[in-house]
Short mmCIF file of N, CA and C in Angstrom, two decimals:
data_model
loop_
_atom_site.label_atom_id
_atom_site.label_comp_id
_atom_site.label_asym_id
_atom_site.label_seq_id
_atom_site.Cartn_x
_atom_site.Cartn_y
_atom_site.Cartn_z
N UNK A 617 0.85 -1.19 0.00
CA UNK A 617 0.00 0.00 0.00
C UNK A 617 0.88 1.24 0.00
N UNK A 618 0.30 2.21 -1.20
CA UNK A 618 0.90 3.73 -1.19
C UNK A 618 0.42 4.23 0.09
N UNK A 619 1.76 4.67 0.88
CA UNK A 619 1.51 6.04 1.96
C UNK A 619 1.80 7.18 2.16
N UNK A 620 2.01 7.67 0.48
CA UNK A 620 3.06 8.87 0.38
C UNK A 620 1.66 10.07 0.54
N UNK A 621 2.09 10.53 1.16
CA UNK A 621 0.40 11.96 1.19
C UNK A 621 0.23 13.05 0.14
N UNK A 622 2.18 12.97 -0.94
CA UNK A 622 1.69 13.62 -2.06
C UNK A 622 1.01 13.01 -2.85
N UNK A 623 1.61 11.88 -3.23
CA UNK A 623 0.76 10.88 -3.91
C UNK A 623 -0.26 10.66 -3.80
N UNK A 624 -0.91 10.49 -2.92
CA UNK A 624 -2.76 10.63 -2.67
C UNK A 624 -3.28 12.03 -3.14
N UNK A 625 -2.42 13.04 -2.54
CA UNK A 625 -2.76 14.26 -3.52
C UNK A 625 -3.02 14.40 -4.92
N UNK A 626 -2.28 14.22 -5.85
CA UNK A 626 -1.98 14.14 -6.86
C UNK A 626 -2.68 12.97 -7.63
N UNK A 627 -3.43 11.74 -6.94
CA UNK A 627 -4.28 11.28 -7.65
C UNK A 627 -6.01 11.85 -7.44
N UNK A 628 -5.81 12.29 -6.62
CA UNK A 628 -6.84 13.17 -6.07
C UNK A 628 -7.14 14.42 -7.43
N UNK A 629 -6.11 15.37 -7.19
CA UNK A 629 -6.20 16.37 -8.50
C UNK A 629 -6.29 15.60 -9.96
N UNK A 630 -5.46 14.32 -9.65
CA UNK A 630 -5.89 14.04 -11.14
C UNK A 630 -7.37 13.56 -11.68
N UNK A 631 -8.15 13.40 -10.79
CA UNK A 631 -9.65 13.00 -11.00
C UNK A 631 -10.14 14.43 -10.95
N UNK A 632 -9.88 14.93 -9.93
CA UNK A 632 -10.77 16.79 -9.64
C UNK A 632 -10.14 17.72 -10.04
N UNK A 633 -9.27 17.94 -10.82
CA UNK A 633 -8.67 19.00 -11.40
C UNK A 633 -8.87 20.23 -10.78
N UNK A 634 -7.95 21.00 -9.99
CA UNK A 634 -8.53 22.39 -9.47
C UNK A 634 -7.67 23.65 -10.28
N UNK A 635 -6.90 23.20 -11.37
CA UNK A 635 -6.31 24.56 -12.00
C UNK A 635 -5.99 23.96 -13.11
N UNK A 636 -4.98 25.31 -14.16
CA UNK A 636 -4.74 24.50 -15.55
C UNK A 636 -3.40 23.31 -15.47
N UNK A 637 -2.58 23.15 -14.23
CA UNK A 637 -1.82 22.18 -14.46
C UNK A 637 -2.11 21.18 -13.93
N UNK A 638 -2.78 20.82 -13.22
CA UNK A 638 -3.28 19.55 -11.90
C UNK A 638 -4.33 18.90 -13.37
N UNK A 639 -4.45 19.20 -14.06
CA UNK A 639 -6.02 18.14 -14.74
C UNK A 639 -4.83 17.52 -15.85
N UNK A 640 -3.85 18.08 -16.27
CA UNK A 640 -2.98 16.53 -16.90
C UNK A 640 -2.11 15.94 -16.64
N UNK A 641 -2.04 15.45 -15.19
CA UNK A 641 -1.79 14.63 -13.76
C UNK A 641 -2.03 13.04 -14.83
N UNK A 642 -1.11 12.22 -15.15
CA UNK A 642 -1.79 10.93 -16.14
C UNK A 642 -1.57 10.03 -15.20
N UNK A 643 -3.18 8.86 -15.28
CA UNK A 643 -2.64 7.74 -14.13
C UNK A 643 -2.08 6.75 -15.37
N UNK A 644 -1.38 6.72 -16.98
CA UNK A 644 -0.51 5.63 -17.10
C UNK A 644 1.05 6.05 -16.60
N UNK A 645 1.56 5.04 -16.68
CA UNK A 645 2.98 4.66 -16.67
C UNK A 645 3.57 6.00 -17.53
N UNK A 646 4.62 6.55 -16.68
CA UNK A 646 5.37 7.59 -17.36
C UNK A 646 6.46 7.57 -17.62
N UNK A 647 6.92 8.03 -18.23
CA UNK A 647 8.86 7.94 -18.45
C UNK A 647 9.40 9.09 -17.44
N UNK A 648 8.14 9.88 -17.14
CA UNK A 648 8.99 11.46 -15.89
C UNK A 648 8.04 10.96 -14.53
N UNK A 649 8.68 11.04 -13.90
CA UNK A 649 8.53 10.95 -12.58
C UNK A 649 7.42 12.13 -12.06
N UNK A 650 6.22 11.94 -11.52
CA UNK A 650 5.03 13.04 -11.99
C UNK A 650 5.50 13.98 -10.74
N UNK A 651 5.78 13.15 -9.62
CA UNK A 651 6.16 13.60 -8.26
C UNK A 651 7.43 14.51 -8.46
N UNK A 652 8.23 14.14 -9.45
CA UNK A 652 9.50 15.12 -9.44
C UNK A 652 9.15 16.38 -9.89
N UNK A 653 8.16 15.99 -11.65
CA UNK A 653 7.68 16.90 -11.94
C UNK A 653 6.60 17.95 -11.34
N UNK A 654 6.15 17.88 -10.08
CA UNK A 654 5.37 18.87 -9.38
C UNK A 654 6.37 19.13 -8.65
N UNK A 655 7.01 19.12 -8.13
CA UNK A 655 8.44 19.74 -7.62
C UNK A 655 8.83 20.93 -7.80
N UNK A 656 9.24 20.34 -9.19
CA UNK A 656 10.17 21.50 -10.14
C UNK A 656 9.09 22.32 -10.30
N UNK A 657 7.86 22.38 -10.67
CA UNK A 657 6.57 23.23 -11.34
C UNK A 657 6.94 24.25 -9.75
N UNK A 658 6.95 23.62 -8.77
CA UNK A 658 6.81 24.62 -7.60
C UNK A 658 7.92 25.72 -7.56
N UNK A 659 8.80 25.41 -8.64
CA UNK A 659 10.02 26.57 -8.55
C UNK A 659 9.79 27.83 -9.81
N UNK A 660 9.17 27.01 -10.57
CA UNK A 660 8.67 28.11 -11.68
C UNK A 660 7.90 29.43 -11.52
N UNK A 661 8.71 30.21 -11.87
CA UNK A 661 8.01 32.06 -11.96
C UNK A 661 6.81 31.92 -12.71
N UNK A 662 5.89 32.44 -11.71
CA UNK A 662 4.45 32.97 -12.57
C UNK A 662 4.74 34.03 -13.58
N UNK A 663 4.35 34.19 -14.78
CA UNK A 663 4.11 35.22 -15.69
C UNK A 663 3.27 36.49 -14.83
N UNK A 664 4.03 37.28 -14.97
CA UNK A 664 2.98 38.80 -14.91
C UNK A 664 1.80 38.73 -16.09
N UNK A 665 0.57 38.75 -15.79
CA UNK A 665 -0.01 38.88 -17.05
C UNK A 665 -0.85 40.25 -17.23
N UNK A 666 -0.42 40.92 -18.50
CA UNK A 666 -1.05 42.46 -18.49
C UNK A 666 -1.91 42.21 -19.62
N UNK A 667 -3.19 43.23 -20.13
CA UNK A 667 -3.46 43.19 -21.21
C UNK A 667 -2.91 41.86 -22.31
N UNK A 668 -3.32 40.77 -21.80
CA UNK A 668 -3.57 39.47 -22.70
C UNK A 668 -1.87 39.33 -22.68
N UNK A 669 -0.91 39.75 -22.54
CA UNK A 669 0.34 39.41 -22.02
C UNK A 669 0.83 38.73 -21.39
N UNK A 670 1.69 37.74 -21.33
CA UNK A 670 2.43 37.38 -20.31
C UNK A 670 4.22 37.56 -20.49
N UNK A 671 4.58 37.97 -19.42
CA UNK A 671 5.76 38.43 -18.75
C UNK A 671 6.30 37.42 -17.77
N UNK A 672 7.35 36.58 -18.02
CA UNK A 672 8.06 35.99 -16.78
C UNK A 672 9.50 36.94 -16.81
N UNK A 673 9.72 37.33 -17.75
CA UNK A 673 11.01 38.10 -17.76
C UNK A 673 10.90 39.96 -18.51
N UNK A 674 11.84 40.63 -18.07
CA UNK A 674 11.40 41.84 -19.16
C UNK A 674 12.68 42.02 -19.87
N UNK A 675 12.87 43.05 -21.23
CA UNK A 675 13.68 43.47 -21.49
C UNK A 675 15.00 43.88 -21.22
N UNK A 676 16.11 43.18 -21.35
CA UNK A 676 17.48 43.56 -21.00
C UNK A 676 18.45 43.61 -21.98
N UNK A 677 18.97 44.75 -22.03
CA UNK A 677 19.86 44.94 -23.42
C UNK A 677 21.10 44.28 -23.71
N UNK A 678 21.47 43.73 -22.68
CA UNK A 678 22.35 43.10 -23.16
C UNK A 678 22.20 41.68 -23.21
N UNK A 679 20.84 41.07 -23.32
CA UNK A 679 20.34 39.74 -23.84
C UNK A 679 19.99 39.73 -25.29
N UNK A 680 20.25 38.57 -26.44
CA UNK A 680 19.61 38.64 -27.64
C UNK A 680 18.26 37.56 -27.55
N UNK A 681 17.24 38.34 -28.55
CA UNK A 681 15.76 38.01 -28.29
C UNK A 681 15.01 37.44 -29.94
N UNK A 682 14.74 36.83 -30.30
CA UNK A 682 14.04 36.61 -31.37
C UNK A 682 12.24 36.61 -30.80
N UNK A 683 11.71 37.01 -32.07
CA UNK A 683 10.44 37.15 -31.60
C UNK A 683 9.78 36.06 -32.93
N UNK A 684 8.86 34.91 -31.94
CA UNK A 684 8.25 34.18 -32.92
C UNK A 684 6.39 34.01 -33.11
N UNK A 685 6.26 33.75 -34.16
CA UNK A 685 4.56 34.45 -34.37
C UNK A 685 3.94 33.00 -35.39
N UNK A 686 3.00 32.53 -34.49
CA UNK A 686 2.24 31.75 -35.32
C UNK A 686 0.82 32.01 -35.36
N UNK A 687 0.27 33.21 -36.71
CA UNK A 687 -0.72 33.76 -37.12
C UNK A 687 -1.76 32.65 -37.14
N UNK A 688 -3.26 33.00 -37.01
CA UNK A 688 -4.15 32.30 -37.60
C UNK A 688 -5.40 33.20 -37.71
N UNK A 689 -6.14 33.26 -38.20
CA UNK A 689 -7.75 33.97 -38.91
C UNK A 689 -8.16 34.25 -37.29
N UNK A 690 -8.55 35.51 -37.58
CA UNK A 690 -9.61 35.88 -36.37
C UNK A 690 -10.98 35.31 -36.11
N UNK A 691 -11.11 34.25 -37.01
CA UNK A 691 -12.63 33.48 -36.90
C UNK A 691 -12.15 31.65 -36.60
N UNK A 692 -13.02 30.94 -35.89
CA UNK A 692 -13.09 29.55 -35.86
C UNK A 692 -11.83 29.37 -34.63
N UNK A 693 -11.91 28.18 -33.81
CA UNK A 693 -11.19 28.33 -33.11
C UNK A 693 -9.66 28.44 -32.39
N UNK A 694 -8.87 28.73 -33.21
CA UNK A 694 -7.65 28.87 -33.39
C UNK A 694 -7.20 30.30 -33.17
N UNK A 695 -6.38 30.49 -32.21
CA UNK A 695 -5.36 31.92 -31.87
C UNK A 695 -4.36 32.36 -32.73
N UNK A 696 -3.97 33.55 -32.61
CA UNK A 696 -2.79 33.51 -33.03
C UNK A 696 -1.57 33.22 -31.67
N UNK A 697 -0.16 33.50 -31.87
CA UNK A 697 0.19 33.27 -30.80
C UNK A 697 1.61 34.27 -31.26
N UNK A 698 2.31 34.90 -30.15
CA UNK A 698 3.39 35.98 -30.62
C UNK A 698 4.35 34.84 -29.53
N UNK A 699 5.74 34.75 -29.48
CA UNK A 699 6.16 34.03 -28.23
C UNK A 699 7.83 35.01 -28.68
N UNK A 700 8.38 35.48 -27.48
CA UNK A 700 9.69 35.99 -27.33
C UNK A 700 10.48 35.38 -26.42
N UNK A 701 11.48 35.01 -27.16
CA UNK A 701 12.63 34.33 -26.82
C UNK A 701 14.04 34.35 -26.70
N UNK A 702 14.51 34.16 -25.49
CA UNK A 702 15.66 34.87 -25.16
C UNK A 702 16.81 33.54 -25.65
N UNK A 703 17.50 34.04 -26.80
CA UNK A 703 18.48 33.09 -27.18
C UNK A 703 20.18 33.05 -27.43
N UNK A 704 20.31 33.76 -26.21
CA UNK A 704 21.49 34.97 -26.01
C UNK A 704 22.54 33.18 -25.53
N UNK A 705 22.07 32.14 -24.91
CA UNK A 705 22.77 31.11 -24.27
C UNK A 705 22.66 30.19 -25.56
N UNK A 706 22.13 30.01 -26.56
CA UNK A 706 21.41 28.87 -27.52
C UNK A 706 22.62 27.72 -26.97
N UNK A 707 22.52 26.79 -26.92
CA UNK A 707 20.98 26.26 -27.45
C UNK A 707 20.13 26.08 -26.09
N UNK A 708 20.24 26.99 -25.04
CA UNK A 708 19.43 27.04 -24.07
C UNK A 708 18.63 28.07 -23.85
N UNK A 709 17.49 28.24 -24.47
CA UNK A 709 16.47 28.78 -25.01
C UNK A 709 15.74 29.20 -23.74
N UNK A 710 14.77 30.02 -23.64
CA UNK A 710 13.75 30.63 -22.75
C UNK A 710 12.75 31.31 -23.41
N UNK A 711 11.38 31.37 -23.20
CA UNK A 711 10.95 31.91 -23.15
C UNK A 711 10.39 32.83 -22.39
N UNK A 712 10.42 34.25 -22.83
CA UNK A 712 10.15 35.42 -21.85
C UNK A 712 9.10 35.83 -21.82
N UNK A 713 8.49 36.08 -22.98
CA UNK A 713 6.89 37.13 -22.76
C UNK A 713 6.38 36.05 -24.06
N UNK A 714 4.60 36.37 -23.82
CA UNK A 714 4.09 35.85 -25.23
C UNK A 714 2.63 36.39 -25.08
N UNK A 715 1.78 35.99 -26.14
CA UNK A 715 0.89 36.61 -26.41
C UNK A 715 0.03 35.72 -26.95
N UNK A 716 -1.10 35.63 -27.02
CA UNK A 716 -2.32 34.93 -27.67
C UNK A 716 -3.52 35.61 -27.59
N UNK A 717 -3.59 35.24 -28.44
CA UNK A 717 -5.53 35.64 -29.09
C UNK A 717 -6.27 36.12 -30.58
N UNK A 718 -6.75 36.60 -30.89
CA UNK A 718 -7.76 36.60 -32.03
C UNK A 718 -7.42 38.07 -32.87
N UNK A 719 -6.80 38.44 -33.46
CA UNK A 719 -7.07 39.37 -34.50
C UNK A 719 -6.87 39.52 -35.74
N UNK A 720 -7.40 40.77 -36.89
CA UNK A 720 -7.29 40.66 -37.83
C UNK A 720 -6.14 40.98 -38.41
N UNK A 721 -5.35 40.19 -39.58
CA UNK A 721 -3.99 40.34 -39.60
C UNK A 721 -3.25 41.68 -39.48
N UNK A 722 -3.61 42.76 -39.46
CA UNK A 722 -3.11 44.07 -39.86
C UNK A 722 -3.43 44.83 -37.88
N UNK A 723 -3.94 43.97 -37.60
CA UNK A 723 -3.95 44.38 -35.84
C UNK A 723 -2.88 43.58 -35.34
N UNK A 724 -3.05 42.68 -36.11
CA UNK A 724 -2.12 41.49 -34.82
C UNK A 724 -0.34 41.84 -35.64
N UNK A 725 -0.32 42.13 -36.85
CA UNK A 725 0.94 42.80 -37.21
C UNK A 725 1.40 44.07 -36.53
N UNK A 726 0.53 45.00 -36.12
CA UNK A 726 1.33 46.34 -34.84
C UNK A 726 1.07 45.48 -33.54
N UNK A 727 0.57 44.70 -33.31
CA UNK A 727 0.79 43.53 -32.17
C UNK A 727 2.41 43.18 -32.11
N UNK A 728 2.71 42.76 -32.93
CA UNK A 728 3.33 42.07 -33.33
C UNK A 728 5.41 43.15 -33.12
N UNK A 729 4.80 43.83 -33.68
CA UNK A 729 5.71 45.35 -33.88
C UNK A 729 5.84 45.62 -32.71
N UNK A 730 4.45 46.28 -31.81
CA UNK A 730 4.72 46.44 -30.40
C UNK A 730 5.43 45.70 -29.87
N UNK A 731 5.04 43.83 -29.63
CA UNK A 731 5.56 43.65 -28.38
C UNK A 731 7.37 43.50 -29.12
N UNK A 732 7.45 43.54 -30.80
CA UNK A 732 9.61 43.40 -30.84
C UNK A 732 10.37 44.54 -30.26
N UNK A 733 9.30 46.10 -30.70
CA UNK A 733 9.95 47.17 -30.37
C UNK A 733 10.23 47.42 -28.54
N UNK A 734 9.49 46.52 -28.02
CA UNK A 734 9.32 46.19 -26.58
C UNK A 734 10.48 45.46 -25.96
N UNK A 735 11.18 44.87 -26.78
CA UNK A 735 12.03 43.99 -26.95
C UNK A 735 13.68 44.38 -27.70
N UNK A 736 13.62 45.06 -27.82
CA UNK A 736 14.76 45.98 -28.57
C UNK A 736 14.92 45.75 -29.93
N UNK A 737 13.95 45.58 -30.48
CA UNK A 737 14.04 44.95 -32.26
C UNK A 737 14.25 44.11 -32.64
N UNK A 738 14.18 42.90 -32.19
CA UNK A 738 14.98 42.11 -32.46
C UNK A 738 14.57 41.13 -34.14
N UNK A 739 14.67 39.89 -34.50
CA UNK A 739 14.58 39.87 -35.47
C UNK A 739 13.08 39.24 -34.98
N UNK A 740 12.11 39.39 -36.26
CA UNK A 740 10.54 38.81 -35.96
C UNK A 740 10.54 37.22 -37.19
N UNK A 741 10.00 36.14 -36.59
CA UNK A 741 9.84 35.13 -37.37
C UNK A 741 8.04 34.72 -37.69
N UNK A 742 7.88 34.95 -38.75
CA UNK A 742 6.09 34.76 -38.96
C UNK A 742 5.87 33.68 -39.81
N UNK A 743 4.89 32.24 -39.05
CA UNK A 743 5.31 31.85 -39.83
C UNK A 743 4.39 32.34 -41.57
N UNK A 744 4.92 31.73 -42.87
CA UNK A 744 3.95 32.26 -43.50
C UNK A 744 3.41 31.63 -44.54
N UNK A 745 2.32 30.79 -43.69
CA UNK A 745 1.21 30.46 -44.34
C UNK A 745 0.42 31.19 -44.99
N UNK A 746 -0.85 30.81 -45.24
CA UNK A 746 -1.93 31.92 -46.17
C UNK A 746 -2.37 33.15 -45.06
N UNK A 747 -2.46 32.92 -43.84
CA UNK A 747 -2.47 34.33 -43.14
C UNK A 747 -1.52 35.06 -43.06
N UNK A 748 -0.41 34.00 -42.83
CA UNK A 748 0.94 34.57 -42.30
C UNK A 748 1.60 35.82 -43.05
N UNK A 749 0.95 35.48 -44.80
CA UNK A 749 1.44 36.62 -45.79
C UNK A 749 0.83 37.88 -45.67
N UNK A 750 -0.39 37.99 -45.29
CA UNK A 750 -1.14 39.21 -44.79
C UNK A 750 -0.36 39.79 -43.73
N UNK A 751 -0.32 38.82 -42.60
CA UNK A 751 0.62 39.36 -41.56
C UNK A 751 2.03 39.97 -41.75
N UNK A 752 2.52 39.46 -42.89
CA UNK A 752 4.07 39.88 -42.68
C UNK A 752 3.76 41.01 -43.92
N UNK A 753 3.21 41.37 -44.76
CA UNK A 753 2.28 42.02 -45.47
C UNK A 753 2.37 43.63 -44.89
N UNK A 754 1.81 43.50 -43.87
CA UNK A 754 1.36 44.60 -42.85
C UNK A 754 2.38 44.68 -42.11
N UNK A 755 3.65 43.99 -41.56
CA UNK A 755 4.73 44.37 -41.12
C UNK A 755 5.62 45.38 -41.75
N UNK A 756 5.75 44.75 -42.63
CA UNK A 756 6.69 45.66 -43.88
C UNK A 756 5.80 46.85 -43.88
N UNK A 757 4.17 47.31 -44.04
CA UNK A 757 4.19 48.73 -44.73
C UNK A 757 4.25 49.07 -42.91
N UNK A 758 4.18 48.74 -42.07
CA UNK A 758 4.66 49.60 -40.47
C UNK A 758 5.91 50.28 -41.03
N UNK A 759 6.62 49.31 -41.84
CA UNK A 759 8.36 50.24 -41.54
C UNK A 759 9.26 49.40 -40.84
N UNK A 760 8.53 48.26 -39.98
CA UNK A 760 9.75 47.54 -38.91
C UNK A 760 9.95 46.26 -40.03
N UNK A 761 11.82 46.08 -40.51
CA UNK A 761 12.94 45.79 -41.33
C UNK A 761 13.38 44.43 -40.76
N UNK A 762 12.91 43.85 -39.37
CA UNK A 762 13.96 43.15 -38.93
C UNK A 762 13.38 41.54 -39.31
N UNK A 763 12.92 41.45 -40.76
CA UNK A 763 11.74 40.52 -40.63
C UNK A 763 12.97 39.23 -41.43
N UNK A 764 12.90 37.99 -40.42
CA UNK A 764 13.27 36.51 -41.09
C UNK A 764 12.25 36.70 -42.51
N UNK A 765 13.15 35.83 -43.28
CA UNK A 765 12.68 35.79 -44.91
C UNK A 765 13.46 34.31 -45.56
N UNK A 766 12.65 33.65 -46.77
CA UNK A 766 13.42 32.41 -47.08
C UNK A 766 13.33 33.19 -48.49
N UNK A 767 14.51 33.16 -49.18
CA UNK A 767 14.18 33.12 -50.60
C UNK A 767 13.79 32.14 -51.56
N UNK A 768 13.25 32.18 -52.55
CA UNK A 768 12.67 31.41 -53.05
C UNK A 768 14.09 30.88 -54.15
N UNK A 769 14.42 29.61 -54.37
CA UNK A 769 15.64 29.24 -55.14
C UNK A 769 15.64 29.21 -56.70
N UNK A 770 14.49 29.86 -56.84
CA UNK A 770 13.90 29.76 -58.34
C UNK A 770 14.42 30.84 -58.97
#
């Protein structure tokens, strides 16, 4: 018989879910240790969240930042999503601030502008699908230059 009292916890949340990380608590067999992994979760910085923002870190100039953007239609259920990333250590990556939600490409492109210029310019990656071209579309006539691009080999 289990007598561990996290462990009763934790199968507990995994039936009653009381927040967004406790409800994918899995009762199969895992390769991560679930107990280690609520551990570590207990050391993790909450995001500041402002205006649909989140912030675990802010701007520091002498960190390098890429800013990455996966557009989608302001209709049906799919977000867009902005995510900034501090890649000043690569290949030990972070993410710092990000963004989600619903707009039309030419909103979510000064979205987009805001939160790099927030960020010290750094370079913006969109991806570019059939929205994505609207989006990066509307980047370029803003004026902000720092945009990833593939050329075409043709």
């Amino acid at each position: 018989m289990d007598t561990n009292p996290e462990r009763g916890r934790l199968l507990f949340l995994q039936e009653y879910p009381e927040d967004d990380v406790s409800c994918f608590i899995s009762t199969a067999k895992s390769v991560f240790d679930y107990l280690r992994l609520a551990e570590l979760l207990k050391g993790v910085k909450r995001a500041d969240e402002k205006d649909g923002h989140s912030h675990w870190f802010g701007f520091l100039p002498e960190r390098a930042y890429v800013v990455g953007v996966d557009p989608a239609t302001e209709f049906g259920a799919d977000k867009s999503a902005i995510v900034v990333l501090d890649v000043l250590d690569y290949p030990r990556v972070f993410q710092v601030a990000g963004w989600s939600g619903k707009l039309r490409d030419d909103l979510l492109a000064n979205e987009i502008v805001k939160v790099a210029l927030e960020f010290g310019s750094p370079l913006v990656v969109v991806e570019n699908n059939s929205i994505g071209v609207g989006v990066l579309n509307n980047i370029v006539k803003s004026g902000y230059t720092r945009l990833y691009y593939q050329s075409d080999p043709l």
